């Protein structure tokens, strides 16, 4: 099976490598070609243009920065025009659900099936092949993509076109809000004279346990807010969730509050930090 | 070591039984004596009054409904008056931190050391001896209590008097807010046409993973909101957190929003349900 990967960045590179290791013929393209060339040593063919890269593809994977870039690569750089009917396009970028549905509709008119399949797990998950892959689209396309997904992580078919992107937004909402819950709770304890590291330790293993309490909670205790996942990306995700909620006439009071809190954090000097630096914003508001 | 347990309810009963099994001499008292008699078959002595129960105690454990009941039993029913100086009082009830500090101060004047040591883990944790015990008070008292705590679960010394109750409030804040995060995220997915059960499955194991997503998230998917932990108790806990925050001049915007949301849930017919029924309140607001 010929697989073309468009976008060989922090995620696309290890994903392409894993596909090669699983035995797929891989063609790579990236806007700045040097990045794509890193896949050549793993046996991938490197194309000069996106349109050339997809010419013989059975499956095209896009792993790009945002929805507008996906839009531009698919429809602005001639990719859609040269795809054979029946070529499967899997967009693994994180984009707005509405835009994913538009891409599926436009490609559908050309006889090209589409899946939205954003991931969670970061570069470590991509390298280890343990990504959580949230997939929206038709069952037949999902089944067809399964051998590829198996090389990359654990895929779950969560509904029709756009549902994968909705699940990704849900993931980001939960992470962003849980960071706020742990921040506010630990800061209240600090204000009252408790040992915050000991409090975190005491409540782990109970109903308050989460990956956020484990990982981001430790960063709060250590005062270590070096960027792993950017606070500005968290803010963008919450804004995408709110615009999606507005399109669906859905009131989301918790997400609305957190959009304000993360925006305030970005305005007050924490934009370049990890999203767990919401802790610093809540501390700042309390003169701590 | 003679241990007296005041309050033989849903929690006090299994805790008293575990103390007996660990070899402690246990004296039990409960306002309605029949409940205390259930411990007699495990070899506990049952006293008629709280004051009689503590007369020969080395350690007194209180496991009562709220701070005012603890207040009344300690100072209204003559317990404090008959305690030998040096008797250790461990209040394992969940009460306001300020009230715990008052109890410690009043007992301290009588030469009676005090620990606030609320627990998390529910009746299952009490039965299995796996409670998370959050302890505030002096290190010497904490060390003295450790053999008892070991029979009941895992104890962590989190700071001075009141700090155990602060940690318990932090625990409740995190649980209550995380329930809201999972509710709002899953409802947005449902509104957008995704399969909510599949979404929950897809995001488990990633950064959004939590005990709440695992347990309460499953209840949301199943529509099963039968009470395990009461929504009204969650509301009371958030109100205690807010009053504690006010005493400490601490702004808690997330907890403040959730107090409103849980209060609205209670007003709209969900008061008798589990706290995970916040899901139903957010659904109601969205006509779902």
Coordinates of C-alpha atoms in Angstrom, one line a residue:
Chain A
X1 CA 0.0 0.0 0.0
X2 CA 1.4 3.4 -1.0
X3 CA 1.0 5.9 1.8
X4 CA 1.8 9.6 1.3
X5 CA 2.4 11.8 4.4
X6 CA 2.0 15.5 3.9
X7 CA 3.6 17.4 6.7
X8 CA 6.8 16.0 8.2
X9 CA 7.1 18.0 11.4
X10 CA 7.4 17.1 15.1
X11 CA 4.6 14.6 14.7
X12 CA 4.7 13.6 11.0
X13 CA 8.4 12.5 11.2
X14 CA 8.0 9.8 13.9
X15 CA 4.6 8.8 12.4
X16 CA 6.2 8.4 8.9
X17 CA 9.0 6.4 10.4
X18 CA 6.6 4.0 12.2
X19 CA 4.7 3.5 8.9
X20 CA 8.0 2.6 7.2
X21 CA 8.8 0.2 10.0
X22 CA 5.4 -1.4 9.6
X23 CA 6.2 -2.1 5.9
X24 CA 4.3 0.6 4.1
X25 CA 5.7 2.3 1.0
X26 CA 5.9 5.9 2.2
X27 CA 6.2 9.1 0.1
X28 CA 6.9 12.3 2.1
X29 CA 6.4 16.0 1.4
X30 CA 6.9 19.0 3.5
X31 CA 6.8 22.7 2.8
X32 CA 10.4 23.1 3.8
X33 CA 11.9 20.1 2.1
X34 CA 14.8 19.5 4.5
X35 CA 12.4 18.2 7.1
X36 CA 11.0 15.6 4.7
X37 CA 14.5 14.5 3.8
X38 CA 14.9 13.2 7.4
X39 CA 12.5 10.4 6.4
X40 CA 14.6 9.4 3.3
X41 CA 17.1 7.6 5.5
X42 CA 14.2 5.4 6.7
X43 CA 13.4 4.5 3.1
X44 CA 10.8 7.1 2.2
X45 CA 10.6 8.7 -1.2
X46 CA 10.6 12.5 -0.9
X47 CA 8.5 14.5 -3.4
X48 CA 9.1 18.1 -4.5
X49 CA 5.5 19.2 -4.4
X50 CA 2.4 18.0 -2.6
X51 CA 0.7 17.2 -5.9
X52 CA 3.6 15.1 -7.0
X53 CA 3.6 13.3 -3.7
X54 CA 0.0 12.0 -3.9
X55 CA 0.0 10.9 -7.6
X56 CA 0.4 7.2 -6.9
X57 CA -1.0 7.2 -3.3
X58 CA -3.6 4.7 -2.1
X59 CA -3.8 6.7 1.2
X60 CA -2.9 10.3 1.9
X61 CA -2.2 11.4 5.5
X62 CA -2.1 15.1 6.3
X63 CA -0.4 16.2 9.6
X64 CA -0.4 19.9 9.4
X65 CA -0.5 22.9 11.7
X66 CA -4.2 23.9 11.5
X67 CA -7.3 23.8 9.3
X68 CA -6.3 26.6 7.0
X69 CA -3.0 24.9 6.2
X70 CA -4.8 21.7 5.5
X71 CA -7.2 23.6 3.3
X72 CA -4.4 25.2 1.4
X73 CA -2.5 22.0 0.8
X74 CA -5.5 20.0 -0.3
X75 CA -7.3 22.6 -2.4
X76 CA -4.7 25.3 -3.1
X77 CA -1.7 23.2 -4.1
X78 CA -3.5 20.9 -6.5
X79 CA -3.6 17.8 -4.3
X80 CA -7.4 17.2 -4.7
X81 CA -7.2 17.7 -8.4
X82 CA -4.7 14.8 -9.0
X83 CA -6.0 12.3 -6.5
X84 CA -7.3 9.1 -8.0
X85 CA -10.9 8.5 -7.1
X86 CA -11.0 6.1 -4.2
X87 CA -7.7 7.4 -2.7
X88 CA -8.4 7.7 1.1
X89 CA -7.5 11.0 2.7
X90 CA -6.9 10.9 6.5
X91 CA -6.5 14.2 8.1
X92 CA -4.7 13.7 11.4
X93 CA -4.2 17.4 12.1
X94 CA -6.2 19.1 14.8
X95 CA -8.7 21.4 13.1
X96 CA -12.3 22.7 13.7
X97 CA -15.0 20.0 13.3
X98 CA -16.9 22.2 10.8
X99 CA -13.8 22.6 8.6
X100 CA -13.3 18.8 8.7
X101 CA -16.9 18.3 7.5
X102 CA -16.3 20.8 4.7
X103 CA -13.1 18.9 3.6
X104 CA -15.0 15.6 3.6
X105 CA -17.8 17.1 1.5
X106 CA -15.5 18.7 -1.1
X107 CA -13.5 15.5 -1.4
X108 CA -16.6 13.4 -1.5
X109 CA -17.7 15.2 -4.7
X110 CA -14.5 14.0 -6.3
X111 CA -15.1 10.4 -5.2
X112 CA -12.4 10.7 -2.5
X113 CA -13.3 9.3 1.0
X114 CA -12.1 11.3 4.0
X115 CA -11.5 10.6 7.7
X116 CA -10.8 13.2 10.4
X117 CA -8.4 11.4 12.8
X118 CA -6.7 13.8 15.2
X119 CA -4.4 12.4 17.8
X120 CA -3.5 12.8 21.5
X121 CA -0.3 11.7 23.1
X122 CA 2.3 14.1 21.7
X123 CA 5.7 13.3 20.2
X124 CA 6.3 10.5 22.7
X125 CA 3.1 8.8 21.7
X126 CA 4.1 9.2 18.0
X127 CA 7.5 7.8 18.5
X128 CA 6.2 4.8 20.6
X129 CA 3.2 4.2 18.4
X130 CA 0.8 4.7 21.3
X131 CA -1.2 7.7 20.0
X132 CA -4.9 7.9 20.9
X133 CA -6.5 8.3 17.5
X134 CA -10.1 9.8 17.4
X135 CA -11.7 9.0 14.1
X136 CA -14.7 10.5 12.4
X137 CA -16.1 9.3 9.0
X138 CA -17.6 6.3 7.4
X139 CA -17.1 2.8 8.8
X140 CA -15.8 1.4 5.5
X141 CA -13.1 4.1 5.4
X142 CA -12.3 3.4 9.0
X143 CA -11.9 -0.3 8.4
X144 CA -9.6 0.5 5.4
X145 CA -7.4 2.7 7.5
X146 CA -7.1 0.3 10.5
X147 CA -3.8 -1.3 9.4
X148 CA -2.2 2.1 9.2
X149 CA -3.7 3.2 12.5
X150 CA -2.4 0.1 14.2
X151 CA 1.2 1.2 13.3
X152 CA 0.5 4.5 15.0
X153 CA -1.5 3.8 18.1
X154 CA -5.0 3.0 19.3
X155 CA -7.8 4.2 17.0
X156 CA -11.5 4.6 18.0
X157 CA -14.3 5.3 15.5
X158 CA -16.3 7.9 17.4
X159 CA -18.9 8.9 14.8
X160 CA -19.5 10.6 11.4
X161 CA -17.3 13.3 9.7
X162 CA -16.1 15.8 12.2
X163 CA -16.7 13.6 15.2
X164 CA -13.0 12.9 15.5
X165 CA -12.3 16.6 15.8
X166 CA -15.1 16.9 18.3
X167 CA -13.5 14.2 20.5
X168 CA -10.2 16.0 20.3
X169 CA -11.8 19.2 21.5
X170 CA -13.4 17.2 24.3
X171 CA -10.0 15.9 25.2
X172 CA -8.5 19.4 25.3
X173 CA -11.5 20.9 27.3
X174 CA -11.1 18.2 29.9
X175 CA -7.3 18.7 30.2
X176 CA -7.5 22.5 30.4
X177 CA -10.3 22.5 32.9
X178 CA -8.7 19.8 35.1
X179 CA -5.5 21.9 35.2
X180 CA -7.6 24.7 36.6
X181 CA -9.3 22.5 39.2
X182 CA -5.9 21.2 40.5
X183 CA -4.5 24.7 40.4
X184 CA -7.2 26.4 42.4
X185 CA -7.4 23.5 44.9
X186 CA -3.7 23.5 45.6
X187 CA -3.4 27.3 45.8
X188 CA -6.3 27.4 48.4
X189 CA -4.3 24.8 50.4
X190 CA -1.1 26.9 50.1
X191 CA -3.0 30.0 51.2
X192 CA -4.2 28.1 54.3
X193 CA -0.8 27.0 55.3
X194 CA -0.8 23.4 54.1
X195 CA 2.2 21.7 52.4
X196 CA 1.0 21.6 48.7
X197 CA 3.3 18.7 47.7
X198 CA 2.0 16.6 50.6
X199 CA -1.6 17.5 49.8
X200 CA -1.1 16.3 46.2
X201 CA 0.4 13.1 47.5
X202 CA -2.4 12.6 50.0
X203 CA -5.2 12.9 47.5
X204 CA -3.6 10.8 44.7
X205 CA -5.2 7.4 44.3
X206 CA -8.6 8.7 45.4
X207 CA -11.4 10.1 43.2
X208 CA -9.4 13.2 42.5
X209 CA -6.7 11.2 40.8
X210 CA -6.0 12.1 37.2
X211 CA -3.1 12.3 34.7
X212 CA -3.2 16.1 35.3
X213 CA -2.8 15.7 39.1
X214 CA 0.0 13.3 38.4
X215 CA 2.0 15.2 35.8
X216 CA 0.9 18.9 35.8
X217 CA 0.2 18.8 39.5
X218 CA 3.9 17.8 40.1
X219 CA 4.9 20.8 37.9
X220 CA 2.9 23.1 40.0
X221 CA 4.5 21.7 43.2
X222 CA 7.9 22.1 41.6
X223 CA 7.2 25.5 40.1
X224 CA 8.3 24.1 36.7
X225 CA 6.3 25.6 33.9
X226 CA 8.7 25.0 31.0
X227 CA 6.6 24.5 27.9
X228 CA 5.6 20.9 26.9
X229 CA 2.2 21.8 25.6
X230 CA 1.8 25.6 25.0
X231 CA -0.6 27.6 27.0
X232 CA -1.4 29.5 23.8
X233 CA -2.4 26.2 22.1
X234 CA -4.7 25.4 25.0
X235 CA -6.3 28.8 24.6
X236 CA -6.7 28.2 20.8
X237 CA -8.3 24.8 21.5
X238 CA -10.8 26.3 24.0
X239 CA -11.7 29.0 21.5
X240 CA -12.3 26.3 18.8
X241 CA -14.5 24.5 21.4
X242 CA -16.4 27.7 22.0
X243 CA -16.9 28.5 18.4
X244 CA -18.0 24.9 17.8
X245 CA -20.4 25.2 20.7
X246 CA -21.8 28.4 19.2
X247 CA -22.4 26.7 15.9
X248 CA -24.3 24.0 17.7
X249 CA -26.2 26.4 19.8
X250 CA -24.7 24.8 22.9
X251 CA -24.1 26.7 26.1
X252 CA -20.7 25.8 27.6
X253 CA -20.3 27.8 30.8
X254 CA -17.2 26.0 32.1
X255 CA -15.3 26.3 28.9
X256 CA -16.3 30.0 28.6
X257 CA -14.8 30.7 32.0
X258 CA -11.6 28.9 31.2
X259 CA -11.2 30.7 27.9
X260 CA -11.2 33.9 30.0
X261 CA -8.7 32.5 32.5
X262 CA -6.2 31.2 29.9
X263 CA -6.6 34.5 27.9
X264 CA -5.8 36.4 31.1
X265 CA -2.8 34.1 31.7
X266 CA -1.5 34.8 28.2
X267 CA -2.0 38.6 28.7
X268 CA -0.1 38.5 32.0
X269 CA 3.2 37.2 30.8
X270 CA 2.6 33.4 30.8
X271 CA 2.0 32.9 27.0
X272 CA 5.4 31.2 26.5
X273 CA 4.9 28.7 29.3
X274 CA 3.2 25.3 29.6
X275 CA -0.6 25.3 29.9
X276 CA -0.1 24.2 33.6
X277 CA 1.0 27.8 34.1
X278 CA -2.7 28.6 34.6
X279 CA -1.5 27.9 38.2
X280 CA 0.6 31.1 38.0
X281 CA -2.3 33.1 36.7
X282 CA -4.6 32.0 39.6
X283 CA -1.7 32.7 42.0
X284 CA -1.1 36.2 40.5
X285 CA -4.8 37.1 40.9
X286 CA -4.4 36.2 44.6
X287 CA -1.2 38.1 45.1
X288 CA 0.8 34.8 45.6
Chain B
X1 CA -3.9 1.0 73.4
X2 CA -7.5 1.9 74.3
X3 CA -9.2 3.5 71.4
X4 CA -12.7 5.1 71.6
X5 CA -14.7 5.7 68.4
X6 CA -17.5 8.3 68.7
X7 CA -19.9 7.9 65.8
X8 CA -20.6 4.3 64.5
X9 CA -22.2 5.1 61.2
X10 CA -21.5 4.0 57.6
X11 CA -17.9 4.9 58.0
X12 CA -17.3 4.5 61.8
X13 CA -18.6 0.9 61.7
X14 CA -16.1 -0.6 59.3
X15 CA -13.3 1.6 60.7
X16 CA -14.0 0.3 64.2
X17 CA -14.0 -3.2 62.9
X18 CA -10.6 -2.8 61.3
X19 CA -9.2 -1.3 64.5
X20 CA -10.4 -4.4 66.4
X21 CA -8.9 -6.7 63.8
X22 CA -5.6 -4.8 64.2
X23 CA -5.7 -5.7 67.9
X24 CA -6.7 -2.4 69.5
X25 CA -9.1 -2.4 72.5
X26 CA -12.1 -0.5 71.1
X27 CA -14.9 1.3 73.0
X28 CA -17.8 2.5 70.8
X29 CA -20.4 5.1 71.3
X30 CA -23.2 6.3 69.0
X31 CA -26.1 8.7 69.5
X32 CA -28.5 5.9 68.5
X33 CA -27.0 3.0 70.5
X34 CA -28.2 0.2 68.2
X35 CA -25.6 1.2 65.6
X36 CA -22.8 1.0 68.2
X37 CA -24.0 -2.5 69.2
X38 CA -23.1 -3.8 65.8
X39 CA -19.5 -3.4 66.9
X40 CA -20.0 -5.5 70.0
X41 CA -19.9 -8.7 68.0
X42 CA -16.4 -7.7 66.9
X43 CA -15.3 -7.4 70.6
X44 CA -15.8 -3.7 71.1
X45 CA -17.2 -2.4 74.4
X46 CA -20.3 -0.2 73.9
X47 CA -20.7 2.8 76.2
X48 CA -24.0 4.6 77.1
X49 CA -22.7 8.1 76.8
X50 CA -19.9 9.8 75.0
X51 CA -18.3 11.0 78.3
X52 CA -18.3 7.4 79.7
X53 CA -16.8 6.1 76.4
X54 CA -13.7 8.3 76.6
X55 CA -12.9 7.9 80.3
X56 CA -10.1 5.3 79.9
X57 CA -9.2 6.2 76.3
X58 CA -5.6 6.8 75.1
X59 CA -7.0 7.9 71.7
X60 CA -10.4 9.2 70.8
X61 CA -11.6 9.1 67.2
X62 CA -14.6 11.1 66.1
X63 CA -16.4 10.2 62.9
X64 CA -19.4 12.4 62.8
X65 CA -21.7 14.1 60.4
X66 CA -20.4 17.7 60.4
X67 CA -18.5 20.2 62.4
X68 CA -21.4 21.3 64.6
X69 CA -22.0 17.7 65.7
X70 CA -18.3 17.3 66.5
X71 CA -18.6 20.5 68.5
X72 CA -21.6 19.3 70.4
X73 CA -20.1 15.9 71.2
X74 CA -16.7 17.2 72.3
X75 CA -17.9 20.2 74.2
X76 CA -21.6 19.9 74.8
X77 CA -21.7 16.3 76.0
X78 CA -18.8 16.5 78.5
X79 CA -16.2 14.6 76.5
X80 CA -13.5 17.3 76.8
X81 CA -14.1 17.7 80.5
X82 CA -13.4 14.0 81.3
X83 CA -10.5 13.4 78.9
X84 CA -7.2 12.7 80.7
X85 CA -4.5 15.3 79.6
X86 CA -2.5 13.7 76.9
X87 CA -5.3 11.8 75.4
X88 CA -5.1 12.2 71.6
X89 CA -8.3 13.3 69.8
X90 CA -8.4 12.5 66.1
X91 CA -11.3 14.0 64.3
X92 CA -11.8 12.0 61.1
X93 CA -15.1 13.8 60.2
X94 CA -15.1 16.3 57.3
X95 CA -15.6 19.7 58.8
X96 CA -14.5 23.3 57.9
X97 CA -10.8 24.0 58.5
X98 CA -11.5 27.0 60.7
X99 CA -13.7 24.9 63.0
X100 CA -11.0 22.2 63.2
X101 CA -8.5 24.8 64.3
X102 CA -10.9 26.0 67.0
X103 CA -11.3 22.5 68.3
X104 CA -7.5 22.0 68.3
X105 CA -7.1 25.3 70.3
X106 CA -9.8 24.5 72.8
X107 CA -8.5 21.0 73.5
X108 CA -4.9 22.4 73.6
X109 CA -5.9 24.5 76.6
X110 CA -6.8 21.3 78.3
X111 CA -3.5 19.6 77.4
X112 CA -5.3 17.4 74.9
X113 CA -3.5 17.1 71.5
X114 CA -5.7 17.1 68.3
X115 CA -5.4 16.0 64.7
X116 CA -7.8 16.7 61.9
X117 CA -7.7 13.6 59.7
X118 CA -10.6 13.5 57.2
X119 CA -10.7 10.7 54.7
X120 CA -11.5 10.0 51.1
X121 CA -12.4 6.6 49.7
X122 CA -15.9 6.0 51.0
X123 CA -17.3 2.9 52.7
X124 CA -15.4 0.6 50.4
X125 CA -12.1 2.3 51.4
X126 CA -13.2 2.0 55.1
X127 CA -14.0 -1.7 54.7
X128 CA -10.8 -2.5 52.9
X129 CA -8.5 -0.3 54.9
X130 CA -7.5 1.8 51.9
X131 CA -8.7 5.2 53.0
X132 CA -6.7 8.2 52.0
X133 CA -6.2 10.0 55.3
X134 CA -5.3 13.7 55.2
X135 CA -3.8 14.8 58.5
X136 CA -3.3 18.3 60.0
X137 CA -1.6 18.9 63.3
X138 CA 1.7 18.4 65.2
X139 CA 4.2 15.9 64.0
X140 CA 4.5 14.2 67.4
X141 CA 0.7 13.6 67.4
X142 CA 0.9 12.3 63.8
X143 CA 3.6 9.9 64.7
X144 CA 1.6 8.7 67.7
X145 CA -1.5 8.1 65.5
X146 CA 0.4 6.2 62.8
X147 CA -0.3 2.7 64.1
X148 CA -4.0 3.4 64.1
X149 CA -3.9 5.1 60.7
X150 CA -2.1 2.0 59.2
X151 CA -5.1 -0.1 60.1
X152 CA -7.4 2.3 58.2
X153 CA -5.5 3.3 55.1
X154 CA -2.7 5.6 53.9
X155 CA -2.1 8.7 56.0
X156 CA -0.2 11.8 54.9
X157 CA 0.8 14.6 57.2
X158 CA -0.1 17.7 55.1
X159 CA 0.5 20.5 57.6
X160 CA -0.6 22.2 60.8
X161 CA -4.1 22.1 62.4
X162 CA -6.8 22.5 59.7
X163 CA -4.5 21.4 56.9
X164 CA -6.1 18.0 56.7
X165 CA -9.5 19.6 56.3
X166 CA -8.1 21.9 53.6
X167 CA -6.7 18.9 51.7
X168 CA -10.2 17.3 51.9
X169 CA -11.8 20.4 50.5
X170 CA -9.1 20.4 47.7
X171 CA -10.1 16.8 47.0
X172 CA -13.8 17.6 46.7
X173 CA -13.1 20.7 44.6
X174 CA -11.1 18.7 42.1
X175 CA -13.7 15.9 41.9
X176 CA -16.6 18.3 41.5
X177 CA -14.9 20.4 38.8
X178 CA -13.6 17.4 36.9
X179 CA -17.2 16.0 36.8
X180 CA -18.2 19.3 35.2
X181 CA -15.3 19.1 32.7
X182 CA -16.2 15.6 31.6
X183 CA -20.0 16.5 31.5
X184 CA -19.6 19.6 29.3
X185 CA -17.1 17.9 26.9
X186 CA -19.2 14.8 26.4
X187 CA -22.4 16.8 25.9
X188 CA -20.7 19.0 23.3
X189 CA -19.8 15.8 21.5
X190 CA -23.3 14.4 21.8
X191 CA -24.7 17.7 20.4
X192 CA -22.3 17.4 17.4
X193 CA -23.4 13.9 16.6
X194 CA -20.5 11.9 18.0
X195 CA -21.0 8.6 19.9
X196 CA -20.4 9.7 23.5
X197 CA -19.4 6.2 24.8
X198 CA -16.8 5.9 22.0
X199 CA -15.5 9.4 22.7
X200 CA -15.0 8.5 26.3
X201 CA -13.2 5.3 25.2
X202 CA -11.0 7.1 22.7
X203 CA -9.7 9.7 25.1
X204 CA -9.0 7.3 28.0
X205 CA -5.4 6.6 28.7
X206 CA -4.4 10.1 27.4
X207 CA -3.9 13.3 29.3
X208 CA -7.7 13.6 29.9
X209 CA -7.7 10.3 31.9
X210 CA -9.0 10.5 35.5
X211 CA -10.9 8.4 38.0
X212 CA -13.9 10.7 37.2
X213 CA -13.7 10.0 33.4
X214 CA -13.4 6.3 34.3
X215 CA -16.2 6.0 36.9
X216 CA -18.5 9.1 36.6
X217 CA -17.9 9.3 32.8
X218 CA -19.3 5.7 32.5
X219 CA -22.4 6.7 34.5
X220 CA -23.0 9.7 32.2
X221 CA -22.7 7.3 29.1
X222 CA -25.1 4.9 30.8
X223 CA -27.5 7.6 32.1
X224 CA -27.1 6.0 35.6
X225 CA -27.2 8.7 38.2
X226 CA -28.2 6.6 41.3
X227 CA -26.6 8.2 44.4
X228 CA -23.2 7.0 45.5
X229 CA -22.0 10.4 46.6
X230 CA -24.8 12.9 47.0
X231 CA -25.0 16.0 44.8
X232 CA -26.1 17.9 47.8
X233 CA -23.0 16.9 49.7
X234 CA -20.9 18.0 46.8
X235 CA -22.7 21.4 46.9
X236 CA -22.0 21.6 50.7
X237 CA -18.3 20.9 50.1
X238 CA -18.0 23.6 47.5
X239 CA -19.7 26.0 49.8
X240 CA -17.3 25.1 52.6
X241 CA -14.5 25.6 50.1
X242 CA -15.8 29.1 49.2
X243 CA -16.3 30.2 52.8
X244 CA -12.8 29.0 53.6
X245 CA -11.5 30.9 50.5
X246 CA -13.4 34.0 51.8
X247 CA -11.8 33.7 55.2
X248 CA -8.4 33.5 53.5
X249 CA -9.1 36.4 51.1
X250 CA -8.7 34.0 48.3
X251 CA -10.4 34.4 44.9
X252 CA -11.7 31.0 43.6
X253 CA -13.4 31.7 40.3
X254 CA -13.7 28.1 39.2
X255 CA -15.2 26.9 42.5
X256 CA -17.6 29.9 42.5
X257 CA -18.9 28.9 39.1
X258 CA -19.4 25.3 40.2
X259 CA -21.2 26.3 43.3
X260 CA -23.8 28.0 41.0
X261 CA -24.0 25.0 38.7
X262 CA -24.5 22.4 41.5
X263 CA -27.0 24.7 43.2
X264 CA -28.9 25.0 40.0
X265 CA -28.8 21.2 39.6
X266 CA -30.2 20.8 43.1
X267 CA -33.0 23.4 42.3
X268 CA -34.0 21.6 39.1
X269 CA -34.8 18.2 40.5
X270 CA -31.4 16.5 40.7
X271 CA -30.8 16.9 44.5
X272 CA -31.5 13.3 45.3
X273 CA -29.0 12.0 42.6
X274 CA -25.3 11.3 42.5
X275 CA -23.0 14.3 42.0
X276 CA -22.3 13.1 38.5
X277 CA -25.9 14.3 37.7
X278 CA -24.3 17.7 37.1
X279 CA -24.3 16.2 33.6
X280 CA -28.1 16.3 33.6
X281 CA -28.1 19.9 34.7
X282 CA -25.8 20.9 31.8
X283 CA -28.0 18.9 29.4
X284 CA -31.1 20.5 30.8
X285 CA -29.7 24.0 30.1
X286 CA -29.1 22.9 26.5
X287 CA -32.5 21.4 26.0
X288 CA -31.0 17.9 25.8

